[in-house]
PDB file of C-alpha atoms and ligand atoms in Angstrom:
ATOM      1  CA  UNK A   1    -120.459 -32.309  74.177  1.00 86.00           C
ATOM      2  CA  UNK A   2    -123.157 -32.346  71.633  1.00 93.00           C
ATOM      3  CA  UNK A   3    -124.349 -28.800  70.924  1.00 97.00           C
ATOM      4  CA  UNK A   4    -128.496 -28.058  71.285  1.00 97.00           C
ATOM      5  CA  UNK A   5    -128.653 -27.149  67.430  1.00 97.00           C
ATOM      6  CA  UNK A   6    -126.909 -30.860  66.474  1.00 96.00           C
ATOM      7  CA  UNK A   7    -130.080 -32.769  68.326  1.00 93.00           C
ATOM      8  CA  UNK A   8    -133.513 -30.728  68.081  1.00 93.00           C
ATOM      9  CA  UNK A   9    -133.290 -30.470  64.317  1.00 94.00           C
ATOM     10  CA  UNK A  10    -134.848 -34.511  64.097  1.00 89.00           C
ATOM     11  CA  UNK A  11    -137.085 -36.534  63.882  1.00 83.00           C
ATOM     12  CA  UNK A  12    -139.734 -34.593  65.845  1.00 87.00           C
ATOM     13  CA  UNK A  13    -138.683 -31.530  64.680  1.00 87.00           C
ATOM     14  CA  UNK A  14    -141.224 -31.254  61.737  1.00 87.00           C
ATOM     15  CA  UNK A  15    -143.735 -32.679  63.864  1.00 85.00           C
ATOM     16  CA  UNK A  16    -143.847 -30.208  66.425  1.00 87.00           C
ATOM     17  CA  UNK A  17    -143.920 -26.945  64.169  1.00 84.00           C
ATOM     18  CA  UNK A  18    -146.779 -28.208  62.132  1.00 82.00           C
ATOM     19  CA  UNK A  19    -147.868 -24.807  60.983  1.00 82.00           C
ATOM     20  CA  UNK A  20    -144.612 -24.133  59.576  1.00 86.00           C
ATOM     21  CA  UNK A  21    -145.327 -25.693  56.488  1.00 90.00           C
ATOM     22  CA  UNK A  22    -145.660 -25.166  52.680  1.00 93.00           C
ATOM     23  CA  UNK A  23    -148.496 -22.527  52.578  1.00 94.00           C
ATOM     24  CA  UNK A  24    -146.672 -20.378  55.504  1.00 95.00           C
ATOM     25  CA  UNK A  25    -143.975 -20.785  53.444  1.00 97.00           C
ATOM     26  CA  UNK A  26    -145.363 -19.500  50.048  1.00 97.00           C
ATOM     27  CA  UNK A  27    -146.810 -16.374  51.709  1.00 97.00           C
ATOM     28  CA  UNK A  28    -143.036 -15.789  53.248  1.00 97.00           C
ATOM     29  CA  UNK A  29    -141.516 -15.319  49.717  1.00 98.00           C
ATOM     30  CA  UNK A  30    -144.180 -13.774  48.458  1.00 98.00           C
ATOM     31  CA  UNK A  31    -143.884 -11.088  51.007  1.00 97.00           C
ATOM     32  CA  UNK A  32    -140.107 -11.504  50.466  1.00 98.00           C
ATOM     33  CA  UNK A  33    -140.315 -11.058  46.909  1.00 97.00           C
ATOM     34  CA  UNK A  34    -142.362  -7.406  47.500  1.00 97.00           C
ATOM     35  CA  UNK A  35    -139.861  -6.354  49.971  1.00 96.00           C
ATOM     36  CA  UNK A  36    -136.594  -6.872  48.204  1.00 95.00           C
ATOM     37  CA  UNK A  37    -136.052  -7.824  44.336  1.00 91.00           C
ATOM     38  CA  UNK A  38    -134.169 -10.352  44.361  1.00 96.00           C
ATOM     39  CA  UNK A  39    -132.704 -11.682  40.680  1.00 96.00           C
ATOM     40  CA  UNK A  40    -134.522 -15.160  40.098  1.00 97.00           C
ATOM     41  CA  UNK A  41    -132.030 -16.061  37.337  1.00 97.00           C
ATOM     42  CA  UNK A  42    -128.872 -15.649  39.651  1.00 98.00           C
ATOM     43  CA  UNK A  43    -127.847 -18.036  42.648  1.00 98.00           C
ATOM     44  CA  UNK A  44    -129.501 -17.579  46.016  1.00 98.00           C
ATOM     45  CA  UNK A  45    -128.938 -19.505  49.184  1.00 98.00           C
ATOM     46  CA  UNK A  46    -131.321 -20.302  51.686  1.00 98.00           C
ATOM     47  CA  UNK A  47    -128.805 -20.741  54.991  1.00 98.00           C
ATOM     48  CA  UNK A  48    -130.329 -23.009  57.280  1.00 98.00           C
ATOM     49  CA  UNK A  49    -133.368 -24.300  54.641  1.00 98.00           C
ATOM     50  CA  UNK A  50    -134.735 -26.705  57.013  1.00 97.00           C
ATOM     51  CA  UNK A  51    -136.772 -29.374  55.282  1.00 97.00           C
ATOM     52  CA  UNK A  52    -136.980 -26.999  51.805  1.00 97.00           C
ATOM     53  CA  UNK A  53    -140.225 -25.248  52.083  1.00 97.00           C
ATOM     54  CA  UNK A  54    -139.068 -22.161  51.330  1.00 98.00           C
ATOM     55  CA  UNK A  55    -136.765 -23.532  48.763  1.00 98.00           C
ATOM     56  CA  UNK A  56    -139.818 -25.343  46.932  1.00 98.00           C
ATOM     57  CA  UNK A  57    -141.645 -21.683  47.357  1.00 98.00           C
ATOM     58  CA  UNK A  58    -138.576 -19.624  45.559  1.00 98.00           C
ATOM     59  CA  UNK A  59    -138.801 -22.499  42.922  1.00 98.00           C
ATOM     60  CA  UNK A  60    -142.409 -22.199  42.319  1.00 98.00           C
ATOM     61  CA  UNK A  61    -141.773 -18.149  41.491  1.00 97.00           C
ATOM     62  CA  UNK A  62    -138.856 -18.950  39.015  1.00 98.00           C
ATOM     63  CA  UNK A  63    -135.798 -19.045  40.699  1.00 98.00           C
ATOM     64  CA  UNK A  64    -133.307 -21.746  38.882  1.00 98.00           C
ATOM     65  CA  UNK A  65    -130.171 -21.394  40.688  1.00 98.00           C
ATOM     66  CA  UNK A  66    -130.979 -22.280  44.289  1.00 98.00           C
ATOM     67  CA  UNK A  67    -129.027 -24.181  46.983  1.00 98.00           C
ATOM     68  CA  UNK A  68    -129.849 -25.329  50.411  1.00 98.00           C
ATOM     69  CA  UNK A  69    -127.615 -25.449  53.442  1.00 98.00           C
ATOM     70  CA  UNK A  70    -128.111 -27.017  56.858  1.00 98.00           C
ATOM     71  CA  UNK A  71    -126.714 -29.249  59.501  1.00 98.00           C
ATOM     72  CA  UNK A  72    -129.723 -31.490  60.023  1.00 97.00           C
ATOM     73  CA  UNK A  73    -129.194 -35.029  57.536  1.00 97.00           C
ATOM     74  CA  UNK A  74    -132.728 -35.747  58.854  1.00 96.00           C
ATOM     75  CA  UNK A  75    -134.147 -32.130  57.582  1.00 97.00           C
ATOM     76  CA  UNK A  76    -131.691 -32.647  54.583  1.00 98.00           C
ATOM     77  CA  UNK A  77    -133.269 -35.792  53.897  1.00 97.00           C
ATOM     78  CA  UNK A  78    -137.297 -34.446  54.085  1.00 96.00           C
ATOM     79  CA  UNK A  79    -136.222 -31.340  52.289  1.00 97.00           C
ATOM     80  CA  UNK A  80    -134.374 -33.753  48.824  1.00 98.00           C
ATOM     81  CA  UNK A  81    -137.714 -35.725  49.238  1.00 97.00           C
ATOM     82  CA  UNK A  82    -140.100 -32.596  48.848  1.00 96.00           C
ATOM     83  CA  UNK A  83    -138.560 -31.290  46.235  1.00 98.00           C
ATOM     84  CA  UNK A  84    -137.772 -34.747  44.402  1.00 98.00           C
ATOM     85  CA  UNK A  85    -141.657 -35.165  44.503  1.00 97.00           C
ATOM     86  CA  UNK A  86    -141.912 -31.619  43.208  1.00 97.00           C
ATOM     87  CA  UNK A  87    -139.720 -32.387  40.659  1.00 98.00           C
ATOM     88  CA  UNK A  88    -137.254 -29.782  41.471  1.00 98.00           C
ATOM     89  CA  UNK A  89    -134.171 -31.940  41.743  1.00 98.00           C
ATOM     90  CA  UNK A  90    -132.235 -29.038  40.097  1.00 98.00           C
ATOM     91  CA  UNK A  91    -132.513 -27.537  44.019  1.00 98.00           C
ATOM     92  CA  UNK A  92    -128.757 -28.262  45.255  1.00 98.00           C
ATOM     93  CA  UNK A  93    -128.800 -29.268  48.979  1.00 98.00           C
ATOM     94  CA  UNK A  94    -125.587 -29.057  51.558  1.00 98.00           C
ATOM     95  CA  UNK A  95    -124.833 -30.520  54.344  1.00 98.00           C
ATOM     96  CA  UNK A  96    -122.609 -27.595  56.181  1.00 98.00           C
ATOM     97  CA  UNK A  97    -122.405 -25.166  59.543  1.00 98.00           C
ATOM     98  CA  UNK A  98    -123.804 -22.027  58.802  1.00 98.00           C
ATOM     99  CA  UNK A  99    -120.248 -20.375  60.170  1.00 98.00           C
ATOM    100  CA  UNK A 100    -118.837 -22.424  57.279  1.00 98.00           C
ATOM    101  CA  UNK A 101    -120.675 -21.737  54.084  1.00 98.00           C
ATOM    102  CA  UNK A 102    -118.095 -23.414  51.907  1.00 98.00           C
ATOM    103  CA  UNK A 103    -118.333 -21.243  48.550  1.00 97.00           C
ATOM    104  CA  UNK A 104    -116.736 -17.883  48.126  1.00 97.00           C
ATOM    105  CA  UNK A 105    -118.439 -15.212  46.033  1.00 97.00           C
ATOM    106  CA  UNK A 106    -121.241 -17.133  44.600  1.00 98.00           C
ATOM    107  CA  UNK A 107    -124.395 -15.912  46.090  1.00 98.00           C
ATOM    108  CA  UNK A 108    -126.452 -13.073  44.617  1.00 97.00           C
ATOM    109  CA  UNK A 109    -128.324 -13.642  47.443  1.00 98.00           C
ATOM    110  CA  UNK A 110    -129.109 -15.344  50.920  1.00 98.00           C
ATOM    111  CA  UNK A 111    -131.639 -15.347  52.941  1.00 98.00           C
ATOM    112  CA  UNK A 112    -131.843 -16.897  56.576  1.00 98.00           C
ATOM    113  CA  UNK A 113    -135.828 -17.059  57.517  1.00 98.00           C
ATOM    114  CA  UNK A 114    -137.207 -18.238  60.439  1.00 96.00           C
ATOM    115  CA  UNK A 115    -134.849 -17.441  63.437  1.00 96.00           C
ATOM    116  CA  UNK A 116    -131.539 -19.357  62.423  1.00 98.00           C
ATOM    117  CA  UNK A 117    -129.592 -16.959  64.027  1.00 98.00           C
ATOM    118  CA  UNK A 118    -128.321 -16.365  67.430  1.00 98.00           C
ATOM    119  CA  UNK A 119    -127.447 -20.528  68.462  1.00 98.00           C
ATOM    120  CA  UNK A 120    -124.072 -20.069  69.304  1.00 98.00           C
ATOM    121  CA  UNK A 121    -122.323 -19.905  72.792  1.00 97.00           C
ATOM    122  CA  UNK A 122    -120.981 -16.497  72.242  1.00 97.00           C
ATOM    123  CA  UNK A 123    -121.626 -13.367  70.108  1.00 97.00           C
ATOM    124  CA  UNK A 124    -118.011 -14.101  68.111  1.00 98.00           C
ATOM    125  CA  UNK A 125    -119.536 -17.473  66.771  1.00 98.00           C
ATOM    126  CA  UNK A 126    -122.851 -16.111  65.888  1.00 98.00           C
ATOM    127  CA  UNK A 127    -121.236 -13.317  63.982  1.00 98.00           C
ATOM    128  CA  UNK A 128    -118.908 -15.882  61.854  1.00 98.00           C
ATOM    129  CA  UNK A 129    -122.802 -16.499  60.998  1.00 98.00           C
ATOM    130  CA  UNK A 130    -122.872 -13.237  58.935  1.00 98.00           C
ATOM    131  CA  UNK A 131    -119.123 -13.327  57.770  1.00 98.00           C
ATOM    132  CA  UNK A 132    -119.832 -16.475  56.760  1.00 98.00           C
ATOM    133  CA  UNK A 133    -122.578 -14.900  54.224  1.00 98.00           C
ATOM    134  CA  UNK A 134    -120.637 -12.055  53.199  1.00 98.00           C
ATOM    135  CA  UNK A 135    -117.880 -14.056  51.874  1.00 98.00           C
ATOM    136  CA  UNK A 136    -119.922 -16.617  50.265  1.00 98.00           C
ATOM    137  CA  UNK A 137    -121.787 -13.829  48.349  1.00 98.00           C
ATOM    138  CA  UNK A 138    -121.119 -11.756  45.245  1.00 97.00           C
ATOM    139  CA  UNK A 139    -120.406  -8.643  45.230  1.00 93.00           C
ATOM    140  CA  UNK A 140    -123.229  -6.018  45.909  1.00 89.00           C
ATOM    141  CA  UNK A 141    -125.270  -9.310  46.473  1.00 97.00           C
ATOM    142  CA  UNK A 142    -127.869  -9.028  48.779  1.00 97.00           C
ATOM    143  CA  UNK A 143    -128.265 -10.752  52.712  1.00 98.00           C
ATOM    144  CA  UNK A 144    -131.946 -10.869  54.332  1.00 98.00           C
ATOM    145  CA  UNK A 145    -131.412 -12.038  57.841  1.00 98.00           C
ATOM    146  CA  UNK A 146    -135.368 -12.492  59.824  1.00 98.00           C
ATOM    147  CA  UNK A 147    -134.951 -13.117  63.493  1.00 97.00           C
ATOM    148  CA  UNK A 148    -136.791 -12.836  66.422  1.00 96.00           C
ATOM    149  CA  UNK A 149    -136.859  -9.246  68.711  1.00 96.00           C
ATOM    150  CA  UNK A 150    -135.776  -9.371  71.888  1.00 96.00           C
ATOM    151  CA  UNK A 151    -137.656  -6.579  73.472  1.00 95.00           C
ATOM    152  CA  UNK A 152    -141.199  -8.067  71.644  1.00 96.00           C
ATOM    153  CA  UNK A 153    -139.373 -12.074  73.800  1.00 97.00           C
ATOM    154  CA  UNK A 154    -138.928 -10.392  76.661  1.00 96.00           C
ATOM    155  CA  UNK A 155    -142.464  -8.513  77.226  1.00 96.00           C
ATOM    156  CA  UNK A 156    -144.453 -11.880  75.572  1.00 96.00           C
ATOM    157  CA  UNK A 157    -142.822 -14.889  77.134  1.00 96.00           C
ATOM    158  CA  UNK A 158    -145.090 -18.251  77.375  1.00 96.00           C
ATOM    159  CA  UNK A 159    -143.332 -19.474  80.758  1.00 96.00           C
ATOM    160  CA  UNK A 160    -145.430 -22.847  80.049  1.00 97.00           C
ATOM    161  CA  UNK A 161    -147.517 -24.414  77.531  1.00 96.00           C
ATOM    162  CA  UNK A 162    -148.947 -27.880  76.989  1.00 96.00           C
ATOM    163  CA  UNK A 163    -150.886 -29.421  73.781  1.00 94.00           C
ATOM    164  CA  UNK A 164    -151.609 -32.799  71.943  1.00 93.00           C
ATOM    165  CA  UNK A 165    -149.984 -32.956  68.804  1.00 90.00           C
ATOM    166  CA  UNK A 166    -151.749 -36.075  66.928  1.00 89.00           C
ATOM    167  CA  UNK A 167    -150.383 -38.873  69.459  1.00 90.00           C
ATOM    168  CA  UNK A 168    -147.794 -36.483  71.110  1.00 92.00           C
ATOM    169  CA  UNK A 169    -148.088 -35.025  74.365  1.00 95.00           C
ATOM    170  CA  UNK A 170    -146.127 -31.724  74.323  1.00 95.00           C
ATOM    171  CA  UNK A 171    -144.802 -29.358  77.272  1.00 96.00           C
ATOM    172  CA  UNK A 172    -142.969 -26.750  76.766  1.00 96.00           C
ATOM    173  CA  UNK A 173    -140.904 -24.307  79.253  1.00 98.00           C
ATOM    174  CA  UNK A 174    -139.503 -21.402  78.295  1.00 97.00           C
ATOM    175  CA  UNK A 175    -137.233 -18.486  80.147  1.00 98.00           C
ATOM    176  CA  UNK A 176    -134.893 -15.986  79.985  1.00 98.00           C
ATOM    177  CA  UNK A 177    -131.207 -17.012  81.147  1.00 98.00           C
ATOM    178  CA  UNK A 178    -129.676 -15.844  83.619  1.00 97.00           C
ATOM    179  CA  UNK A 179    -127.210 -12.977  82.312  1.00 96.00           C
ATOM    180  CA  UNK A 180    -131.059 -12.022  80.167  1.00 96.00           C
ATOM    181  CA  UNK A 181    -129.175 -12.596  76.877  1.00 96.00           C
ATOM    182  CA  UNK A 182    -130.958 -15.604  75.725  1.00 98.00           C
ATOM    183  CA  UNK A 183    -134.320 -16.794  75.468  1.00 98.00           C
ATOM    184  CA  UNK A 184    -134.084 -21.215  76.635  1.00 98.00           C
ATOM    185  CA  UNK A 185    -136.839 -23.395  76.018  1.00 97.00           C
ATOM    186  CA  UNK A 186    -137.475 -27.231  76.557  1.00 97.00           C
ATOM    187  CA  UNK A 187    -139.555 -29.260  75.132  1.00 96.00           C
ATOM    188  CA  UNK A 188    -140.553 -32.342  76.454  1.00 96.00           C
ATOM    189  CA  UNK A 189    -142.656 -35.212  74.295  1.00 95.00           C
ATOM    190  CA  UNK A 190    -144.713 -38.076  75.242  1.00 94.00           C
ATOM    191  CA  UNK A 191    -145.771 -40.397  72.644  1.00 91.00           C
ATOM    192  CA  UNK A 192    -147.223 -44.257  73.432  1.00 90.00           C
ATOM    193  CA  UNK A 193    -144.561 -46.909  73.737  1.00 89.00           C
ATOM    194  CA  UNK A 194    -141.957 -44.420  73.186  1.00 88.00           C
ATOM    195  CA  UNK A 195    -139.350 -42.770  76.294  1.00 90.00           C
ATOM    196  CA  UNK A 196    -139.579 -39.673  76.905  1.00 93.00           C
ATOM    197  CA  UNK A 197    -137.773 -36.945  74.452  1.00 93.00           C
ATOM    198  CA  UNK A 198    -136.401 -34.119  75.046  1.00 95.00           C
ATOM    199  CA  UNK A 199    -135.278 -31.344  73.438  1.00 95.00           C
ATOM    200  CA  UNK A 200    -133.468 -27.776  73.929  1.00 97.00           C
ATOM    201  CA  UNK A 201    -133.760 -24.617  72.227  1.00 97.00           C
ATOM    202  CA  UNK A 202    -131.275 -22.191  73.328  1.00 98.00           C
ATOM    203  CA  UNK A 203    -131.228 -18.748  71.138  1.00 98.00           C
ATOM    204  CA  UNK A 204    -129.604 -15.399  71.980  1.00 98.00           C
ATOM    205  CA  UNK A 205    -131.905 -12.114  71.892  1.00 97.00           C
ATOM    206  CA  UNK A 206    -130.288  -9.490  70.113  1.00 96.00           C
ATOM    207  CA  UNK A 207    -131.306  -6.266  69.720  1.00 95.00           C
ATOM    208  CA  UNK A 208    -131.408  -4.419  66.321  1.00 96.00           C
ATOM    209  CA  UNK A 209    -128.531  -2.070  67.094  1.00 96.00           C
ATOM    210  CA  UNK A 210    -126.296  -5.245  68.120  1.00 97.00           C
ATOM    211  CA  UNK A 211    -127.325  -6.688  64.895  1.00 97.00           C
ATOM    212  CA  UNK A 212    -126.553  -3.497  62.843  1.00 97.00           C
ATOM    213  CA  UNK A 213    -123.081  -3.013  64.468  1.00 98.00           C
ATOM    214  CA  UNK A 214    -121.959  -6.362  63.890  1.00 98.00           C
ATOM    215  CA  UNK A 215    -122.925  -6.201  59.920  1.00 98.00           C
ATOM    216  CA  UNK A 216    -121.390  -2.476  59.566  1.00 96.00           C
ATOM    217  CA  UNK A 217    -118.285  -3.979  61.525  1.00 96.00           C
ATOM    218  CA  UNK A 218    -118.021  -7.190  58.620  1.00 97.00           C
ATOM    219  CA  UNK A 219    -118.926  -4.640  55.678  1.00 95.00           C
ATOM    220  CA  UNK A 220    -122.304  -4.889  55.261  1.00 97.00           C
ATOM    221  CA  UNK A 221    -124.020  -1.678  53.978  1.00 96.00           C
ATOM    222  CA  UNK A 222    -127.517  -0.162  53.120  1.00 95.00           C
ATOM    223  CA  UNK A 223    -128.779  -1.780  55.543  1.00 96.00           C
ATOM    224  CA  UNK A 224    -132.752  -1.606  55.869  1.00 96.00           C
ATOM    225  CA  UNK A 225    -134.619  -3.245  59.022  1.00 96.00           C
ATOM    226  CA  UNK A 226    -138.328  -4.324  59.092  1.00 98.00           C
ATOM    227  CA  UNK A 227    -140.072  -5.604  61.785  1.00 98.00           C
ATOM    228  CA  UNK A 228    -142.018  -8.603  59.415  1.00 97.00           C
ATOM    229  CA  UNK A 229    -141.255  -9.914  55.935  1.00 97.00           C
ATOM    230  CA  UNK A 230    -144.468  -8.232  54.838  1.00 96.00           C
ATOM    231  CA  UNK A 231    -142.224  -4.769  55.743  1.00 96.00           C
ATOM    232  CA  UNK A 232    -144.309  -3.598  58.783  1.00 97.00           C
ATOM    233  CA  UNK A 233    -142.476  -0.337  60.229  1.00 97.00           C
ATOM    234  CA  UNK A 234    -139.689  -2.054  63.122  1.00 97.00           C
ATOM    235  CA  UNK A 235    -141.060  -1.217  66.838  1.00 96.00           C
ATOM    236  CA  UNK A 236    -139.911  -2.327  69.847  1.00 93.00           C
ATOM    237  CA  UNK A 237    -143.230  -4.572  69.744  1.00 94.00           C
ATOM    238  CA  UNK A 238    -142.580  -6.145  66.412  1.00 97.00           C
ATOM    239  CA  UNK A 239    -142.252  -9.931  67.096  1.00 95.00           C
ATOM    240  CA  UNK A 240    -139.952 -10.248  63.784  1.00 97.00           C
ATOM    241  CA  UNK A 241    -136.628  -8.339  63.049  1.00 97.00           C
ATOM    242  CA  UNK A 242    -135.828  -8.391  59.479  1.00 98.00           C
ATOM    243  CA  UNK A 243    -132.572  -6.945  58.129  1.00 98.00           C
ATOM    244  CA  UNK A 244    -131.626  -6.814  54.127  1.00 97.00           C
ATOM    245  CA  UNK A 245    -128.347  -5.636  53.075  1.00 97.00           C
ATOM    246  CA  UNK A 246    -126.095  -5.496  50.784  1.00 96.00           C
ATOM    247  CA  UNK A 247    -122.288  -6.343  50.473  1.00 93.00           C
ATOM    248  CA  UNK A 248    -119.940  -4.039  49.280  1.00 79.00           C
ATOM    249  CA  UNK A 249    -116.183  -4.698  47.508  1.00 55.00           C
ATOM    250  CA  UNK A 250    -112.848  -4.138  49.546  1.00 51.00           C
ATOM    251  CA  UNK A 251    -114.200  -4.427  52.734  1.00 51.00           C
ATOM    252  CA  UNK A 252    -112.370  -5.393  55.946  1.00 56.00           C
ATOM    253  CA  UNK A 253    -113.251  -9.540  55.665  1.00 55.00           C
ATOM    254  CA  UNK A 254    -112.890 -10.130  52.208  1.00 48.00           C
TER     255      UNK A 254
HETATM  256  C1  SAM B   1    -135.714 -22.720  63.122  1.00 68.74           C
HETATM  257  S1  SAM B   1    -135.160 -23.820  61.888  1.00 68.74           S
HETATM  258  C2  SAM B   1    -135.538 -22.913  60.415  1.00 68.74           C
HETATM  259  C3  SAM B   1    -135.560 -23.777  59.181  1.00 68.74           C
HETATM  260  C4  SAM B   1    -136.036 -23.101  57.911  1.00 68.74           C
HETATM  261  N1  SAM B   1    -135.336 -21.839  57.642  1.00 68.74           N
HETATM  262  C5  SAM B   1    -137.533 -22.888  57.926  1.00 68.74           C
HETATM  263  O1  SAM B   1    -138.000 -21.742  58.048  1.00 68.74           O
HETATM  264  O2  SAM B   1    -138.258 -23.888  57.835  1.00 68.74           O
HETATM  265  C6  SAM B   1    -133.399 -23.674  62.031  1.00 68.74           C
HETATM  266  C7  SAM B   1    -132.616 -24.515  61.079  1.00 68.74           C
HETATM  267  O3  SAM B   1    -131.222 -24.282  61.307  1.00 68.74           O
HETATM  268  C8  SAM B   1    -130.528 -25.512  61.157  1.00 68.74           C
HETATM  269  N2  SAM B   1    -129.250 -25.406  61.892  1.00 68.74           N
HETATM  270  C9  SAM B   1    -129.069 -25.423  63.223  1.00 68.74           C
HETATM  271  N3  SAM B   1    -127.773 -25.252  63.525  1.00 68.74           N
HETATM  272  C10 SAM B   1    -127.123 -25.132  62.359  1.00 68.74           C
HETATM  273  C11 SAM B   1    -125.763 -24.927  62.011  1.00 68.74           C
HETATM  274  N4  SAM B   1    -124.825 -24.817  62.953  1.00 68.74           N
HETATM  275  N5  SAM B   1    -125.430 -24.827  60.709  1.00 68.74           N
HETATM  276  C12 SAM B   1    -126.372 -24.957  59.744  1.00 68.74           C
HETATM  277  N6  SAM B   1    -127.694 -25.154  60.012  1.00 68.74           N
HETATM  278  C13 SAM B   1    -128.060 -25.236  61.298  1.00 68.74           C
HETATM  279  C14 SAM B   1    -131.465 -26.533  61.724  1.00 68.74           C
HETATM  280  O4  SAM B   1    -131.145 -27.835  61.324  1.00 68.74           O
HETATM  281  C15 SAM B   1    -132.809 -26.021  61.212  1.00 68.74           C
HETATM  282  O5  SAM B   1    -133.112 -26.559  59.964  1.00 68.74           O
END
């Protein structure tokens, strides 16, 4: 059976986050890039880089070793043409699972922006997520993980929602499964002369201890938490949770 995370990431994708775009984007690494140092001469990967716009934005403040991986060939595809237009072919793309990041010890750093995290069936496969990470990165390289709160999901849910988006009609339903561990949405698009699409978003709500324990369990340490990339103070009303950390040698996975 196909997984949610092999179909929504298509052709509609980029059309139905509109204001995810370049200028979000640049203000993201910006506020990154006052939160954490992060060495723009060494290799960073952005896990799950969608259709590049953070990649183009790291490349724009200097970075010159940077590599995208995704599973999307569509997203693949609009992120080698943004960046080919950009001329910033030097940007390495891959087409992987995040559980699978296929280099060992490269990485000074990678980031995953934009709640990439928490799509698996079970807890086990989204932590491969973060071994995945520590093994592909060098060592005392640095991890920034930015996912949604579940406490801020729970107390803000949009149960419905409907909006024109240029010629597509757009409802959306969203709620909390059953067992309350995960936060399901569909999406369902009407366009002229076209059947009806739809498409599932199925994340898991972690909270920040859950987080924490898994990345002390794989080796992780100094691990700082925000609750925005601009570094607000974490509350249990923070709509972002952002985690940077570092990996250490001679730990359990490696
Ligand atoms: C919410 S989007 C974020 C994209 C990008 N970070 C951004 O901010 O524009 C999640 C991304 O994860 C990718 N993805 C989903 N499942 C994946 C998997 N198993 N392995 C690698 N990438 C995956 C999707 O294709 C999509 O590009």
């Amino acid at each position: 059976m196909t997984a949610w995370y092999e179909s929504t990431f298509g052709r509609d994708y980029l059309s139905l986050y509109p204001h995810r775009n370049d200028e979000e984007a640049i203000q993201d690494i910006a506020a990154l890039l006052r939160l954490t140092d992060l060495p723009r001469r060494e290799p960073l990967l952005d896990l799950c880089c969608g259709a590049g716009r953070h990649l183009a934005a790291l490349r724009r403040e200097g970075f010159t070793d940077l590599t995208g991986l995704d599973l999307s060939s569509h997203l693949l595809a609009e992120a080698r043409a943004r960046l080919d237009a950009a001329s910033m072919e030097d940007v390495q793309l891959l087409r992987a699972d995040m559980r699978d990041i296929p280099q060992r010890d490269r990485f000074t750093a990678i980031i995953s922006l934009f709640t990439s995290f928490g799509y698996f069936a079970s807890q086990q496969e989204d932590e491969r997520v973060l071994v995945s990470a520590y093994r592909a990165l060098t060592r005392d390289g640095t991890f920034v993980l930015d996912t949604l709160n579940r406490e801020h999901v729970l107390a803000s849910l949009t149960p419905s929602e409907e909006k024109e988006l240029g010629d597509m009609c757009v409802r959306i339903r969203r709620h909390i499964s059953r067992d309350g561990l995960r936060v399901e949405k569909e999406t369902r698009v009407t366009q002229p002369g076209s059947p009806v699409t739809i498409y599932r978003e199925s994340v898991r709500m972690y909270a920040k201890r859950e987080i924490e324990d898994m990345l002390g369990r794989i080796g992780f340490v100094n691990t700082h938490f925000f609750g925005s990339l601009q570094g607000d103070a974490f509350t249990n009303s923070s709509a972002r949770m952002v985690f940077v950390t570092s990996k250490v040698a001679h730990a359990p996975y490696h």
